[in-house]
């Protein structure tokens, strides 16, 4: 009996060892296949399969992001995103200022000039850039913005810029309204400035620094914080347990890490550029400066014939770009019949019996401020939160409306955020039940402009996962994403919040949420197409159009 018992134990032991060996071999094989598959191919923006060796995708070593544990699908997506945003700026070595792009010497010309155009046809514009010695440039990489507009009609739309990498750029416009239409092209940054911005993004991600106050009784200390901190000194690890989002502070000398009470922006690093590099960032010289036309800068557009209105190609213009346009100061999306919420009662009727969650930065806080100002019955409840920080809460008891605003987790450049209010959007979404009376709006971009793109991709990946789970358990929940927007730029702001940085973030945002089942408020085009100056916090007429589009998603026209 005992002999059989020992034989059974020996058999079970050998079987367990064998299973462990098989498991280790399988895990190693999966990891090998994961690495091989992810590094071998990925899909570029045009849908073509490309080798990573061909595109030269490389991850930034900042904060160990090149060692992230990603699934095959996530790694393929990240490679594709990074490859699509690798701007082709040739390495020309040190370029003197006089050889850099001069917007006043550059010019554009309308190519397919005609006596008149029809609404729905396409306008092509060629831009030729020259340096300060009025010599043609032989390479590309400049960042241009372009729009068409009719001031008398308060109409405008953006154009699509194609870089031919030889000093020539072509801009495509869809003509979407009749009348005299003017073309405007601006140089946001010369290619030489873009190379500097690329270097800062990769090598100086800590050029905005943060701090936290630690306090216990009468003892208090302030230390520096960031996504990554230099090794050598003891750290407090505040990495989020659920999302894995990293955040660290230098450990106080006399206090425990648990005594942290707040978070705030420490400041901006100075002296980031050499004198040569600074010349590429001059207001009134090469930052958001107009490029003039060498001939007529306007065309005449006539209405379509009646029989053309049944042609969907003409009724929508060519292709899906732009997403919309202004006409009489009202935004007109091309894929949505947008309602106008000009009366507070219209907003109340739409939001009745609904809970609205607004998550993100100060650009979506503007939505909260607009709603509480425009709708008299929507009264803000004083939570004692710091001004411009939140969280904020507004209630309309009569119509059973609840609107909430909460900022996203670090990095965030607000003045003072209490530690217990530092919450990640993904975690907040996981706590929402959802349903037909639940609305969620998210804006998260501005505070990520100084970091490598991998940081932003990781944050959106966590938020997207939470959004998908929310829509899985409550498919009737309305989720709206607010895109990034252009802003005013000067020599210093360009180094931290350039439109070029934010254009990259906006491109990533759109691609990562494509096909997820969310709605997009295209704040990028809505600021570029408008006649008002660009601002980080757009003027009220632009915010109103954003809210009209947002509410049109919540309460669409019945068809």
Coordinates of C-alpha atoms in Angstrom, one line a residue:
X1 CA 0.0 0.0 0.0
X2 CA 2.7 2.5 1.0
X3 CA 4.7 1.5 -2.1
X4 CA 1.8 2.4 -4.3
X5 CA 1.4 5.7 -2.5
X6 CA 5.0 6.7 -3.0
X7 CA 4.8 5.7 -6.7
X8 CA 1.7 7.9 -7.0
X9 CA 3.5 10.9 -5.4
X10 CA 6.5 10.4 -7.6
X11 CA 4.3 10.3 -10.7
X12 CA 2.4 13.5 -9.7
X13 CA 5.7 15.3 -9.0
X14 CA 7.2 14.3 -12.4
X15 CA 4.0 15.4 -14.1
X16 CA 4.1 18.8 -12.4
X17 CA 7.7 19.3 -13.4
X18 CA 6.8 18.4 -17.0
X19 CA 3.9 20.9 -17.0
X20 CA 6.1 23.7 -15.8
X21 CA 8.7 22.9 -18.4
X22 CA 6.1 23.0 -21.2
X23 CA 4.6 26.2 -19.9
X24 CA 8.0 27.9 -19.8
X25 CA 8.7 26.8 -23.4
X26 CA 5.3 28.0 -24.6
X27 CA 5.7 31.4 -22.9
X28 CA 9.2 31.9 -24.4
X29 CA 7.8 30.9 -27.8
X30 CA 4.9 33.4 -27.6
X31 CA 7.3 36.2 -26.5
X32 CA 9.5 35.3 -29.4
X33 CA 6.6 35.4 -31.9
X34 CA 5.3 38.6 -30.3
X35 CA 8.7 40.2 -30.9
X36 CA 9.1 38.8 -34.3
X37 CA 5.6 39.7 -35.5
X38 CA 5.6 43.2 -34.0
X39 CA 9.0 44.1 -35.4
X40 CA 8.5 42.6 -38.8
X41 CA 5.5 44.4 -40.2
X42 CA 3.0 47.1 -39.5
X43 CA 0.4 49.0 -41.4
X44 CA 1.1 52.6 -42.5
X45 CA -1.5 55.4 -42.8
X46 CA -2.4 54.3 -46.4
X47 CA -3.1 50.7 -45.4
X48 CA 0.2 49.4 -46.8
X49 CA 2.2 46.7 -45.0
X50 CA 5.7 48.0 -44.4
X51 CA 8.8 46.7 -42.7
X52 CA 9.9 48.4 -39.5
X53 CA 13.4 48.4 -40.9
X54 CA 12.2 50.3 -43.9
X55 CA 10.4 53.0 -41.8
X56 CA 13.0 53.2 -39.1
X57 CA 10.6 53.4 -36.2
X58 CA 12.4 53.8 -32.9
X59 CA 11.0 54.3 -29.5
X60 CA 12.0 57.0 -27.1
X61 CA 14.0 55.6 -24.2
X62 CA 12.4 58.2 -21.9
X63 CA 11.0 56.6 -18.7
X64 CA 11.4 53.1 -20.0
X65 CA 8.6 53.5 -22.6
X66 CA 10.7 51.4 -25.1
X67 CA 10.3 48.5 -22.7
X68 CA 6.5 48.6 -22.3
X69 CA 4.7 45.3 -22.2
X70 CA 2.4 45.5 -25.2
X71 CA 0.3 43.0 -27.0
X72 CA 1.0 42.4 -30.7
X73 CA -2.0 44.5 -31.7
X74 CA -0.8 47.4 -29.4
X75 CA 2.7 47.3 -30.7
X76 CA 1.7 47.2 -34.3
X77 CA -0.6 50.2 -33.7
X78 CA 2.1 52.2 -31.9
X79 CA 4.6 51.5 -34.6
X80 CA 2.1 52.6 -37.2
X81 CA 1.3 55.8 -35.4
X82 CA 4.9 56.7 -34.8
X83 CA 5.9 56.0 -38.4
X84 CA 3.0 58.1 -39.8
X85 CA 4.3 61.1 -37.8
X86 CA 7.9 60.9 -38.6
X87 CA 8.3 64.2 -40.4
X88 CA 10.7 64.1 -43.3
X89 CA 13.1 66.9 -42.3
X90 CA 16.4 66.2 -44.1
X91 CA 19.6 66.4 -42.0
X92 CA 21.3 69.4 -43.7
X93 CA 23.6 70.0 -40.8
X94 CA 23.8 73.5 -39.2
X95 CA 21.7 75.9 -41.3
X96 CA 22.4 79.6 -40.9
X97 CA 19.4 81.8 -40.3
X98 CA 19.6 83.5 -43.7
X99 CA 19.3 80.0 -45.3
X100 CA 16.1 79.2 -43.4
X101 CA 12.5 79.7 -44.7
X102 CA 11.5 83.3 -45.1
X103 CA 7.7 83.7 -45.3
X104 CA 8.0 87.2 -46.8
X105 CA 10.1 85.9 -49.7
X106 CA 7.9 82.8 -50.2
X107 CA 4.8 82.8 -52.3
X108 CA 1.8 80.8 -53.5
X109 CA -0.1 80.7 -56.8
X110 CA -3.5 79.3 -57.6
X111 CA -2.9 76.5 -60.1
X112 CA -6.3 75.7 -61.6
X113 CA -7.3 79.3 -62.1
X114 CA -10.5 79.7 -64.0
X115 CA -13.2 82.3 -64.6
X116 CA -15.3 80.7 -62.0
X117 CA -15.7 77.5 -60.0
X118 CA -18.7 75.5 -58.9
X119 CA -19.5 74.6 -55.4
X120 CA -18.1 71.2 -54.8
X121 CA -15.1 71.5 -57.1
X122 CA -11.5 71.5 -55.9
X123 CA -9.0 74.3 -55.8
X124 CA -5.3 73.6 -55.9
X125 CA -2.6 76.0 -54.7
X126 CA 1.1 75.7 -55.1
X127 CA 3.4 77.1 -52.4
X128 CA 7.1 77.8 -53.1
X129 CA 9.3 78.6 -50.1
X130 CA 12.5 80.7 -50.3
X131 CA 15.1 81.7 -47.8
X132 CA 16.0 85.1 -46.5
X133 CA 18.4 85.6 -49.5
X134 CA 15.4 85.0 -51.8
X135 CA 16.9 81.7 -53.0
X136 CA 14.5 78.7 -53.6
X137 CA 14.8 76.1 -50.9
X138 CA 15.6 72.6 -52.1
X139 CA 14.0 70.6 -49.2
X140 CA 10.8 70.5 -47.3
X141 CA 9.7 70.0 -43.7
X142 CA 8.1 73.4 -43.1
X143 CA 4.9 73.5 -41.1
X144 CA 2.1 75.3 -43.0
X145 CA -1.5 76.1 -42.2
X146 CA -4.0 77.1 -44.9
X147 CA -7.6 78.1 -45.2
X148 CA -10.1 79.6 -47.6
X149 CA -12.5 82.2 -46.3
X150 CA -15.1 84.8 -47.3
X151 CA -15.1 87.6 -44.7
X152 CA -18.4 89.1 -45.9
X153 CA -20.1 85.7 -45.4
X154 CA -18.2 84.8 -42.2
X155 CA -17.3 81.6 -44.0
X156 CA -14.2 79.5 -43.8
X157 CA -12.6 76.1 -44.3
X158 CA -9.2 74.5 -43.9
X159 CA -7.0 73.1 -46.7
X160 CA -4.9 69.9 -46.9
X161 CA -1.2 70.5 -47.3
X162 CA 1.1 68.1 -49.2
X163 CA 4.9 68.4 -48.8
X164 CA 6.9 67.5 -51.9
X165 CA 10.2 67.6 -50.0
X166 CA 11.8 70.0 -52.5
X167 CA 10.6 73.4 -51.4
X168 CA 7.2 73.1 -53.1
X169 CA 4.0 72.4 -51.3
X170 CA 0.5 71.8 -52.7
X171 CA -2.6 72.8 -50.9
X172 CA -6.0 71.3 -51.7
X173 CA -9.3 73.0 -50.9
X174 CA -12.9 71.9 -51.4
X175 CA -15.0 74.9 -52.4
X176 CA -18.1 74.5 -50.2
X177 CA -20.1 77.8 -50.6
X178 CA -20.7 80.3 -53.4
X179 CA -19.2 83.8 -53.6
X180 CA -15.7 85.4 -53.7
X181 CA -13.4 83.0 -51.8
X182 CA -10.0 84.1 -50.6
X183 CA -6.9 81.9 -50.0
X184 CA -4.6 82.4 -47.0
X185 CA -1.4 80.4 -46.3
X186 CA 0.7 80.8 -43.2
X187 CA 4.1 79.5 -42.2
X188 CA 3.8 78.3 -38.6
X189 CA 7.4 77.1 -38.2
X190 CA 10.3 76.8 -40.8
X191 CA 11.7 73.3 -41.2
X192 CA 14.8 74.5 -39.3
X193 CA 12.6 75.3 -36.3
X194 CA 10.8 71.9 -36.6
X195 CA 14.2 70.2 -36.2
X196 CA 14.7 72.1 -33.0
X197 CA 11.2 71.1 -31.7
X198 CA 11.9 67.5 -32.6
X199 CA 15.1 67.6 -30.6
X200 CA 13.3 69.1 -27.6
X201 CA 10.5 66.5 -27.7
X202 CA 13.0 63.7 -27.7
X203 CA 15.8 65.0 -25.4
X204 CA 14.1 67.6 -23.1
X205 CA 10.7 66.1 -22.1
X206 CA 11.2 67.5 -18.6
X207 CA 11.3 71.1 -19.7
X208 CA 8.1 71.6 -17.8
X209 CA 8.5 70.5 -14.2
X210 CA 6.0 69.9 -11.5
X211 CA 6.1 69.9 -7.7
X212 CA 4.2 68.5 -4.7
X213 CA 3.8 69.7 -1.2
X214 CA 4.2 67.2 1.6
X215 CA 2.9 68.1 5.1
X216 CA 2.6 66.5 8.5
X217 CA 1.7 68.6 11.4
X218 CA 4.0 71.7 11.4
X219 CA 6.6 70.1 9.1
X220 CA 6.2 70.7 5.3
X221 CA 8.5 70.0 2.3
X222 CA 8.2 70.7 -1.4
X223 CA 9.9 68.3 -3.9
X224 CA 10.0 68.1 -7.7
X225 CA 7.8 65.5 -9.6
X226 CA 7.5 64.2 -13.1
X227 CA 6.8 61.2 -15.2
X228 CA 10.5 60.3 -14.9
X229 CA 13.2 61.6 -12.5
X230 CA 17.0 61.2 -12.4
X231 CA 18.3 58.3 -10.5
X232 CA 20.4 58.7 -7.4
X233 CA 17.9 60.2 -4.9
X234 CA 15.1 58.3 -3.0
X235 CA 11.8 58.6 -4.9
X236 CA 8.1 58.4 -4.0
X237 CA 6.4 56.1 -6.5
X238 CA 2.9 57.3 -7.2
X239 CA 2.3 55.1 -10.3
X240 CA -1.4 54.3 -10.7
X241 CA -2.2 50.8 -9.6
X242 CA -4.9 50.3 -12.2
X243 CA -3.7 52.0 -15.3
X244 CA 0.0 51.7 -14.7
X245 CA 0.5 55.4 -15.5
X246 CA 3.9 56.4 -14.0
X247 CA 4.4 59.4 -11.7
X248 CA 7.2 60.1 -9.3
X249 CA 8.3 62.7 -6.8
X250 CA 11.6 63.1 -5.0
X251 CA 11.1 61.7 -1.5
X252 CA 11.0 64.4 1.3
X253 CA 13.9 64.3 3.7
X254 CA 11.8 64.2 6.9
X255 CA 8.3 63.1 5.7
X256 CA 6.8 59.9 4.3
X257 CA 5.4 59.7 0.8
X258 CA 1.9 59.3 2.2
X259 CA 2.0 62.9 3.4
X260 CA 1.6 64.4 -0.1
X261 CA -1.2 66.9 -0.1
X262 CA -1.2 68.6 -3.6
X263 CA 0.3 68.9 -7.0
X264 CA 1.1 72.0 -9.0
X265 CA 3.1 73.3 -12.0
X266 CA 6.7 74.1 -10.9
X267 CA 7.6 76.1 -14.0
X268 CA 9.3 76.0 -17.4
X269 CA 13.0 75.5 -18.0
X270 CA 14.9 78.4 -19.5
X271 CA 17.8 78.7 -21.8
X272 CA 16.8 75.7 -23.9
X273 CA 18.1 77.1 -27.2
X274 CA 21.3 78.4 -28.6
X275 CA 21.4 81.9 -30.2
X276 CA 21.4 80.2 -33.6
X277 CA 18.3 78.1 -32.7
X278 CA 16.5 81.1 -31.2
X279 CA 16.6 82.9 -34.6
X280 CA 14.2 80.3 -35.9
X281 CA 11.6 81.4 -33.4
X282 CA 10.9 85.1 -33.9
X283 CA 7.5 86.7 -33.6
X284 CA 6.8 88.8 -36.7
X285 CA 9.5 87.0 -38.6
X286 CA 8.9 83.3 -38.9
X287 CA 6.2 82.2 -36.4
X288 CA 2.7 82.1 -37.9
X289 CA 3.5 84.6 -40.6
X290 CA 1.4 84.9 -43.8
X291 CA 2.8 83.8 -47.2
X292 CA 1.6 86.1 -49.9
X293 CA 0.3 85.3 -53.4
X294 CA 2.3 86.0 -56.5
X295 CA -1.0 86.6 -58.3
X296 CA -4.7 86.7 -57.5
X297 CA -5.4 85.2 -54.1
X298 CA -9.2 84.7 -54.6
X299 CA -11.6 82.9 -56.9
X300 CA -15.2 83.2 -57.7
X301 CA -17.5 80.3 -56.8
X302 CA -20.9 79.9 -58.3
X303 CA -23.8 77.8 -57.0
X304 CA -24.4 74.3 -58.4
X305 CA -27.0 73.7 -61.0
X306 CA -30.2 72.2 -59.7
X307 CA -29.6 68.9 -61.4
X308 CA -26.2 68.7 -59.7
X309 CA -27.7 68.7 -56.2
X310 CA -28.6 65.0 -56.6
X311 CA -25.0 64.2 -57.1
X312 CA -23.5 63.1 -53.8
X313 CA -20.0 63.8 -55.0
X314 CA -20.9 67.5 -55.6
X315 CA -23.2 67.9 -52.6
X316 CA -20.4 66.8 -50.2
X317 CA -17.4 68.0 -52.2
X318 CA -14.5 65.7 -53.0
X319 CA -13.5 63.3 -50.3
X320 CA -14.0 63.5 -46.6
X321 CA -11.8 66.5 -46.0
X322 CA -12.5 69.0 -44.5
X323 CA -14.9 67.7 -41.8
X324 CA -16.9 70.9 -41.9
X325 CA -16.8 74.7 -42.7
X326 CA -18.2 77.9 -41.3
X327 CA -21.0 79.8 -43.1
X328 CA -22.5 82.9 -41.4
X329 CA -20.4 82.1 -38.4
X330 CA -22.1 78.7 -37.9
X331 CA -20.2 75.5 -38.2
X332 CA -21.6 73.1 -40.8
X333 CA -20.3 69.5 -40.4
X334 CA -20.4 67.7 -43.7
X335 CA -21.5 64.4 -42.1
X336 CA -24.0 65.6 -39.6
X337 CA -27.0 67.9 -39.6
X338 CA -26.0 70.1 -36.8
X339 CA -28.7 71.8 -34.6
X340 CA -28.4 75.4 -33.4
X341 CA -29.0 75.7 -29.6
X342 CA -29.5 79.4 -29.6
X343 CA -32.0 79.4 -26.7
X344 CA -31.2 78.2 -23.2
X345 CA -34.5 76.3 -23.2
X346 CA -33.2 74.2 -26.1
X347 CA -30.2 73.1 -24.1
X348 CA -32.4 72.3 -21.1
X349 CA -34.7 70.2 -23.2
X350 CA -31.8 68.3 -24.6
X351 CA -30.1 67.6 -21.3
X352 CA -33.2 67.0 -19.2
X353 CA -32.8 63.9 -17.0
X354 CA -29.2 63.5 -18.0
X355 CA -25.9 63.3 -16.2
X356 CA -23.0 64.9 -18.2
X357 CA -19.4 64.0 -17.3
X358 CA -16.7 66.4 -18.6
X359 CA -13.2 65.0 -18.2
X360 CA -9.9 66.6 -19.2
X361 CA -8.0 69.9 -19.5
X362 CA -9.1 73.5 -19.4
X363 CA -10.4 73.4 -23.0
X364 CA -13.3 71.2 -21.9
X365 CA -13.7 73.1 -18.7
X366 CA -14.7 75.9 -21.1
X367 CA -17.8 73.8 -21.9
X368 CA -18.8 73.6 -18.3
X369 CA -18.3 77.4 -18.0
X370 CA -20.3 78.1 -21.1
X371 CA -23.2 75.8 -20.0
X372 CA -23.5 77.3 -16.5
X373 CA -23.4 80.9 -18.0
X374 CA -25.8 80.3 -20.8
X375 CA -28.4 78.2 -19.0
X376 CA -29.9 80.1 -16.1
X377 CA -31.4 77.1 -14.4
X378 CA -28.1 75.2 -14.4
X379 CA -26.6 76.4 -11.1
X380 CA -23.1 75.7 -10.0
X381 CA -22.8 74.0 -6.7
X382 CA -19.9 75.3 -4.6
X383 CA -17.6 72.4 -3.8
X384 CA -14.9 74.7 -2.5
X385 CA -12.6 73.7 -5.3
X386 CA -9.6 75.9 -6.4
X387 CA -10.5 78.3 -9.2
X388 CA -9.9 77.0 -12.7
X389 CA -9.0 73.6 -11.3
X390 CA -12.1 71.8 -10.0
X391 CA -13.8 69.5 -9.6
X392 CA -16.9 71.4 -10.5
X393 CA -20.6 70.5 -10.2
X394 CA -23.7 72.1 -11.6
X395 CA -27.3 71.1 -11.0
X396 CA -30.7 71.9 -12.5
X397 CA -33.1 70.4 -9.9
X398 CA -36.2 71.3 -11.8
X399 CA -35.2 69.5 -15.0
X400 CA -33.1 66.8 -13.3
X401 CA -29.8 67.8 -15.0
X402 CA -26.4 67.1 -13.5
X403 CA -23.1 68.4 -15.1
X404 CA -19.7 67.5 -13.7
X405 CA -16.2 68.6 -14.6
X406 CA -13.0 66.9 -13.4
X407 CA -9.4 67.4 -14.7
X408 CA -7.3 64.5 -15.9
X409 CA -4.5 63.0 -13.9
X410 CA -0.8 64.1 -14.2
X411 CA 0.9 65.5 -16.1
X412 CA -1.3 68.6 -15.7
X413 CA 0.0 72.2 -15.5
X414 CA -2.7 73.5 -13.2
X415 CA -1.8 75.8 -10.2
X416 CA -2.8 73.5 -7.3
X417 CA -4.7 70.2 -7.5
X418 CA -5.3 68.3 -4.2
X419 CA -3.7 64.9 -4.2
X420 CA -7.0 63.1 -3.6
X421 CA -8.4 64.8 -6.7
X422 CA -5.6 63.6 -9.0
X423 CA -7.6 61.0 -10.8
X424 CA -7.1 59.3 -14.2
X425 CA -9.9 59.5 -16.7
X426 CA -9.8 55.7 -17.4
X427 CA -10.4 55.0 -13.7
X428 CA -13.3 57.5 -13.6
X429 CA -14.9 55.9 -16.7
X430 CA -14.7 52.5 -15.0
X431 CA -16.8 53.9 -12.2
X432 CA -19.6 55.1 -14.5
X433 CA -22.6 52.8 -15.0
X434 CA -23.7 54.5 -18.2
X435 CA -27.0 54.3 -20.1
X436 CA -29.2 56.4 -22.4
X437 CA -29.2 59.3 -19.9
X438 CA -25.4 59.3 -19.4
X439 CA -23.2 61.6 -21.5
X440 CA -19.4 61.6 -21.4
X441 CA -17.1 64.2 -23.0
X442 CA -13.3 64.0 -23.0
X443 CA -10.5 66.5 -23.9
X444 CA -6.9 65.5 -23.2
X445 CA -4.0 66.8 -25.2
X446 CA -2.5 70.2 -24.2
X447 CA -0.5 69.0 -21.2
X448 CA 1.2 66.2 -23.2
X449 CA 2.8 68.4 -25.8
X450 CA 6.3 68.4 -24.2
X451 CA 6.5 64.6 -23.8
X452 CA 7.5 61.9 -26.4
X453 CA 4.5 60.6 -28.3
X454 CA 4.7 57.2 -26.6
X455 CA 3.5 58.9 -23.3
X456 CA 0.4 60.2 -25.0
X457 CA -0.3 57.0 -26.8
X458 CA -0.2 55.1 -23.6
X459 CA -2.6 57.5 -21.9
X460 CA -5.1 57.3 -24.8
X461 CA -4.8 53.5 -24.9
X462 CA -5.9 53.3 -21.2
X463 CA -8.8 55.7 -21.8
X464 CA -9.9 53.9 -25.0
X465 CA -10.0 50.6 -23.2
X466 CA -12.2 52.1 -20.5
X467 CA -14.5 53.7 -23.2
X468 CA -14.9 50.4 -25.0
X469 CA -15.8 48.7 -21.7
X470 CA -18.3 51.4 -20.9
X471 CA -19.9 51.1 -24.3
X472 CA -20.0 47.3 -24.0
X473 CA -21.9 47.4 -20.7
X474 CA -24.0 50.4 -21.7
X475 CA -24.2 50.8 -25.5
X476 CA -26.6 53.7 -25.3
X477 CA -24.1 55.9 -23.5
X478 CA -23.0 58.9 -25.6
X479 CA -19.2 59.4 -25.6
X480 CA -17.8 62.6 -27.3
X481 CA -14.1 63.4 -27.8
X482 CA -13.0 67.0 -28.2
X483 CA -10.1 67.3 -30.5
X484 CA -7.1 69.6 -29.9
X485 CA -7.0 73.2 -31.3
X486 CA -4.5 75.7 -32.6
X487 CA -3.4 78.6 -30.4
X488 CA -1.4 81.8 -30.3
X489 CA 2.3 81.3 -30.5
X490 CA 5.4 83.3 -29.5
X491 CA 9.1 82.3 -29.2
X492 CA 8.6 80.8 -25.7
X493 CA 5.2 79.2 -26.1
X494 CA 6.4 77.5 -29.3
X495 CA 8.9 75.4 -27.3
X496 CA 6.2 74.0 -25.1
X497 CA 2.8 74.2 -26.8
X498 CA 3.5 74.6 -30.5
X499 CA 0.7 73.8 -33.0
X500 CA 3.2 71.4 -34.5
X501 CA 3.2 69.4 -31.3
X502 CA -0.5 69.6 -30.9
X503 CA -1.1 68.6 -34.5
X504 CA 0.8 65.4 -33.8
X505 CA -1.4 64.7 -30.7
X506 CA -4.5 65.5 -32.6
X507 CA -3.6 63.0 -35.4
X508 CA -2.9 60.3 -32.8
X509 CA -6.2 61.0 -31.0
X510 CA -8.3 60.7 -34.2
X511 CA -6.6 57.5 -35.3
X512 CA -6.8 55.8 -31.9
X513 CA -10.5 56.5 -31.5
X514 CA -11.5 55.8 -35.1
X515 CA -14.1 53.0 -35.2
X516 CA -14.6 52.9 -31.4
X517 CA -18.1 54.2 -31.4
X518 CA -17.5 57.7 -30.1
X519 CA -18.3 61.1 -31.6
X520 CA -15.7 63.8 -32.5
X521 CA -16.0 67.5 -32.1
X522 CA -13.4 68.7 -34.6
X523 CA -12.0 71.7 -32.5
X524 CA -8.9 71.6 -34.7
X525 CA -10.6 72.6 -37.9
X526 CA -13.1 74.8 -36.0
X527 CA -10.3 77.0 -34.8
X528 CA -8.2 77.0 -38.0
X529 CA -11.1 77.8 -40.3
X530 CA -12.4 80.7 -38.2
X531 CA -11.4 84.3 -38.8
X532 CA -10.7 85.0 -35.1
X533 CA -7.1 84.8 -33.8
X534 CA -6.0 81.4 -32.5
X535 CA -6.2 81.0 -28.8
X536 CA -5.6 78.1 -26.4
X537 CA -9.1 78.9 -25.1
X538 CA -11.1 79.9 -28.2
X539 CA -13.5 82.8 -28.1
X540 CA -17.1 82.3 -27.2
X541 CA -18.5 82.0 -30.8
X542 CA -16.2 79.1 -31.5
X543 CA -17.0 77.5 -28.1
X544 CA -20.7 77.9 -28.9
X545 CA -20.3 76.0 -32.2
X546 CA -18.4 73.3 -30.3
X547 CA -21.3 73.0 -27.8
X548 CA -23.9 73.0 -30.6
X549 CA -22.1 70.1 -32.2
X550 CA -21.7 68.3 -28.9
X551 CA -25.4 68.7 -28.1
X552 CA -26.3 67.6 -31.6
X553 CA -24.7 64.3 -30.9
X554 CA -26.6 64.0 -27.6
X555 CA -29.9 65.1 -29.1
X556 CA -29.8 64.5 -32.9
X557 CA -32.5 65.7 -35.2
X558 CA -35.2 63.1 -35.7
X559 CA -35.2 61.6 -39.2

